[in-house]
Each structure stands twice: as structure tokens, then as C-alpha cells.
């Protein structure tokens, strides 16, 4: 629940999530954003929050929806354990 809340807090206004998958201590985040700057802002926001160790851009491609040019992206977000988060606070 805390992780989903953190992702929601980090999401910029001009970005939308498509999928979230947890696997092997990492979160795969797929979404669509208005531009590369919005993706970068989302990544920076995630890195500032307590449950995430690192954020890597796996893919960013052009995407068009209803004649609007967007960017589709995939991020790999390494998660911290609950114990690590408690120790830091």
C-alpha cells in the first residue's frame, strides 16, 4: 500500500500509468507521458521517496493517441525492503 501511494505521489500531472508489476524486488512501471521531460520528472520524484532504491529508464518510444503525440515508457524501479526504510527514518 505504501509503495502504491508513493508511486501516486510521484506521478506528474501529464503522465498516466498503464501497468505496475512487482518482480524480484523491483517494480516495472509502464505508462504514457506528454514528453520526455515529464518522464524525467516522474523518475526524479520517485528517487526522492523512501521506498525506492533506484529508477532506470528501460524504454521510451513515440506513441500517438487520437492524433496526439505522446511518449510511452517503461521504468525499472528497485525497491527497498521495509526494514531498510525503517532504519533510515
PDB file of C-alpha atoms in Angstrom:
ATOM      1  CA  UNK A   1       0.000   0.000   0.000  1.00  0.00           C
ATOM      2  CA  UNK A   2       2.845   2.424   0.857  1.00  0.00           C
ATOM      3  CA  UNK A   3       4.574   1.705  -2.441  1.00  0.00           C
ATOM      4  CA  UNK A   4       1.418   2.378  -4.478  1.00  0.00           C
ATOM      5  CA  UNK A   5       0.854   5.582  -2.519  1.00  0.00           C
ATOM      6  CA  UNK A   6       4.440   6.673  -3.228  1.00  0.00           C
ATOM      7  CA  UNK A   7       4.029   5.987  -6.966  1.00  0.00           C
ATOM      8  CA  UNK A   8       0.820   8.020  -6.974  1.00  0.00           C
ATOM      9  CA  UNK A   9       2.543  10.927  -5.174  1.00  0.00           C
ATOM     10  CA  UNK A  10       5.403  10.919  -7.696  1.00  0.00           C
ATOM     11  CA  UNK A  11       3.249  10.828 -10.837  1.00  0.00           C
ATOM     12  CA  UNK A  12       3.245  14.194 -12.668  1.00  0.00           C
ATOM     13  CA  UNK A  13       0.017  15.691 -13.927  1.00  0.00           C
ATOM     14  CA  UNK A  14       0.785  14.919 -17.586  1.00  0.00           C
ATOM     15  CA  UNK A  15       1.613  11.220 -17.110  1.00  0.00           C
ATOM     16  CA  UNK A  16      -0.618   8.162 -16.899  1.00  0.00           C
ATOM     17  CA  UNK A  17       0.199   4.657 -15.715  1.00  0.00           C
ATOM     18  CA  UNK A  18      -0.698   1.608 -17.787  1.00  0.00           C
ATOM     19  CA  UNK A  19       0.719  -1.236 -15.662  1.00  0.00           C
ATOM     20  CA  UNK A  20       2.618  -1.860 -12.435  1.00  0.00           C
ATOM     21  CA  UNK A  21       4.273  -5.243 -11.895  1.00  0.00           C
ATOM     22  CA  UNK A  22       6.389  -6.345  -8.947  1.00  0.00           C
ATOM     23  CA  UNK A  23       9.033  -8.950  -9.622  1.00  0.00           C
ATOM     24  CA  UNK A  24      12.189  -9.913  -7.748  1.00  0.00           C
ATOM     25  CA  UNK A  25      12.371  -6.825  -5.545  1.00  0.00           C
ATOM     26  CA  UNK A  26      11.710  -4.400  -8.384  1.00  0.00           C
ATOM     27  CA  UNK A  27       8.714  -2.628  -9.792  1.00  0.00           C
ATOM     28  CA  UNK A  28       8.154  -2.462 -13.543  1.00  0.00           C
ATOM     29  CA  UNK A  29       6.195   0.682 -14.361  1.00  0.00           C
ATOM     30  CA  UNK A  30       4.707   1.204 -17.819  1.00  0.00           C
ATOM     31  CA  UNK A  31       2.971   4.409 -18.743  1.00  0.00           C
ATOM     32  CA  UNK A  32       2.404   7.274 -21.140  1.00  0.00           C
ATOM     33  CA  UNK A  33       3.562  10.868 -20.733  1.00  0.00           C
ATOM     34  CA  UNK A  34       3.256  14.088 -22.649  1.00  0.00           C
ATOM     35  CA  UNK A  35       7.013  14.314 -23.282  1.00  0.00           C
ATOM     36  CA  UNK A  36      10.474  13.182 -22.158  1.00  0.00           C
ATOM     37  CA  UNK A  37      10.659  15.989 -19.595  1.00  0.00           C
ATOM     38  CA  UNK A  38       7.567  14.598 -17.853  1.00  0.00           C
ATOM     39  CA  UNK A  39       9.135  11.124 -17.742  1.00  0.00           C
ATOM     40  CA  UNK A  40      12.306  12.607 -16.280  1.00  0.00           C
ATOM     41  CA  UNK A  41      10.281  14.482 -13.669  1.00  0.00           C
ATOM     42  CA  UNK A  42       8.481  11.260 -12.691  1.00  0.00           C
ATOM     43  CA  UNK A  43      11.815   9.451 -12.322  1.00  0.00           C
ATOM     44  CA  UNK A  44      13.248  12.251 -10.158  1.00  0.00           C
ATOM     45  CA  UNK A  45      10.127  12.292  -7.991  1.00  0.00           C
ATOM     46  CA  UNK A  46      10.349   8.521  -7.454  1.00  0.00           C
ATOM     47  CA  UNK A  47      14.029   8.698  -6.470  1.00  0.00           C
ATOM     48  CA  UNK A  48      13.184  11.170  -3.679  1.00  0.00           C
ATOM     49  CA  UNK A  49      10.689   8.845  -1.985  1.00  0.00           C
ATOM     50  CA  UNK A  50      11.623   6.384   0.775  1.00  0.00           C
ATOM     51  CA  UNK A  51      10.587   3.052  -0.767  1.00  0.00           C
ATOM     52  CA  UNK A  52      12.675   3.262  -3.942  1.00  0.00           C
ATOM     53  CA  UNK A  53      16.381   2.481  -4.247  1.00  0.00           C
ATOM     54  CA  UNK A  54      16.961   3.405  -7.901  1.00  0.00           C
ATOM     55  CA  UNK A  55      14.964   4.233 -11.016  1.00  0.00           C
ATOM     56  CA  UNK A  56      16.097   3.211 -14.509  1.00  0.00           C
ATOM     57  CA  UNK A  57      14.517   4.073 -17.843  1.00  0.00           C
ATOM     58  CA  UNK A  58      14.192   0.838 -19.818  1.00  0.00           C
ATOM     59  CA  UNK A  59      12.271   2.161 -22.815  1.00  0.00           C
ATOM     60  CA  UNK A  60      10.865   5.402 -24.203  1.00  0.00           C
ATOM     61  CA  UNK A  61       9.100   5.349 -27.556  1.00  0.00           C
ATOM     62  CA  UNK A  62       6.845   7.633 -29.560  1.00  0.00           C
ATOM     63  CA  UNK A  63       3.159   6.890 -29.135  1.00  0.00           C
ATOM     64  CA  UNK A  64       0.168   8.502 -30.807  1.00  0.00           C
ATOM     65  CA  UNK A  65      -3.342   8.506 -29.395  1.00  0.00           C
ATOM     66  CA  UNK A  66      -6.189  10.380 -31.100  1.00  0.00           C
ATOM     67  CA  UNK A  67      -3.695  12.407 -33.172  1.00  0.00           C
ATOM     68  CA  UNK A  68      -1.793  13.492 -30.031  1.00  0.00           C
ATOM     69  CA  UNK A  69       1.922  12.687 -29.931  1.00  0.00           C
ATOM     70  CA  UNK A  70       2.974  11.190 -26.602  1.00  0.00           C
ATOM     71  CA  UNK A  71       5.794   9.092 -25.144  1.00  0.00           C
ATOM     72  CA  UNK A  72       5.248   5.559 -23.912  1.00  0.00           C
ATOM     73  CA  UNK A  73       7.770   4.488 -21.271  1.00  0.00           C
ATOM     74  CA  UNK A  74       8.907   1.593 -19.113  1.00  0.00           C
ATOM     75  CA  UNK A  75      10.794   2.102 -15.852  1.00  0.00           C
ATOM     76  CA  UNK A  76      12.538  -0.424 -13.643  1.00  0.00           C
ATOM     77  CA  UNK A  77      12.350   0.728 -10.016  1.00  0.00           C
ATOM     78  CA  UNK A  78      14.438  -1.132  -7.412  1.00  0.00           C
ATOM     79  CA  UNK A  79      12.561  -1.383  -4.131  1.00  0.00           C
ATOM     80  CA  UNK A  80      13.955  -1.012  -0.628  1.00  0.00           C
ATOM     81  CA  UNK A  81      12.910  -3.521   1.997  1.00  0.00           C
ATOM     82  CA  UNK A  82      10.597  -2.362   4.781  1.00  0.00           C
ATOM     83  CA  UNK A  83      13.493  -2.854   7.222  1.00  0.00           C
ATOM     84  CA  UNK A  84      15.748  -0.553   5.187  1.00  0.00           C
ATOM     85  CA  UNK A  85      13.045   2.127   5.121  1.00  0.00           C
ATOM     86  CA  UNK A  86      12.555   1.858   8.922  1.00  0.00           C
ATOM     87  CA  UNK A  87      16.302   2.110   9.568  1.00  0.00           C
ATOM     88  CA  UNK A  88      16.548   5.288   7.502  1.00  0.00           C
ATOM     89  CA  UNK A  89      13.837   7.035   9.488  1.00  0.00           C
TER      90      UNK A  89
END
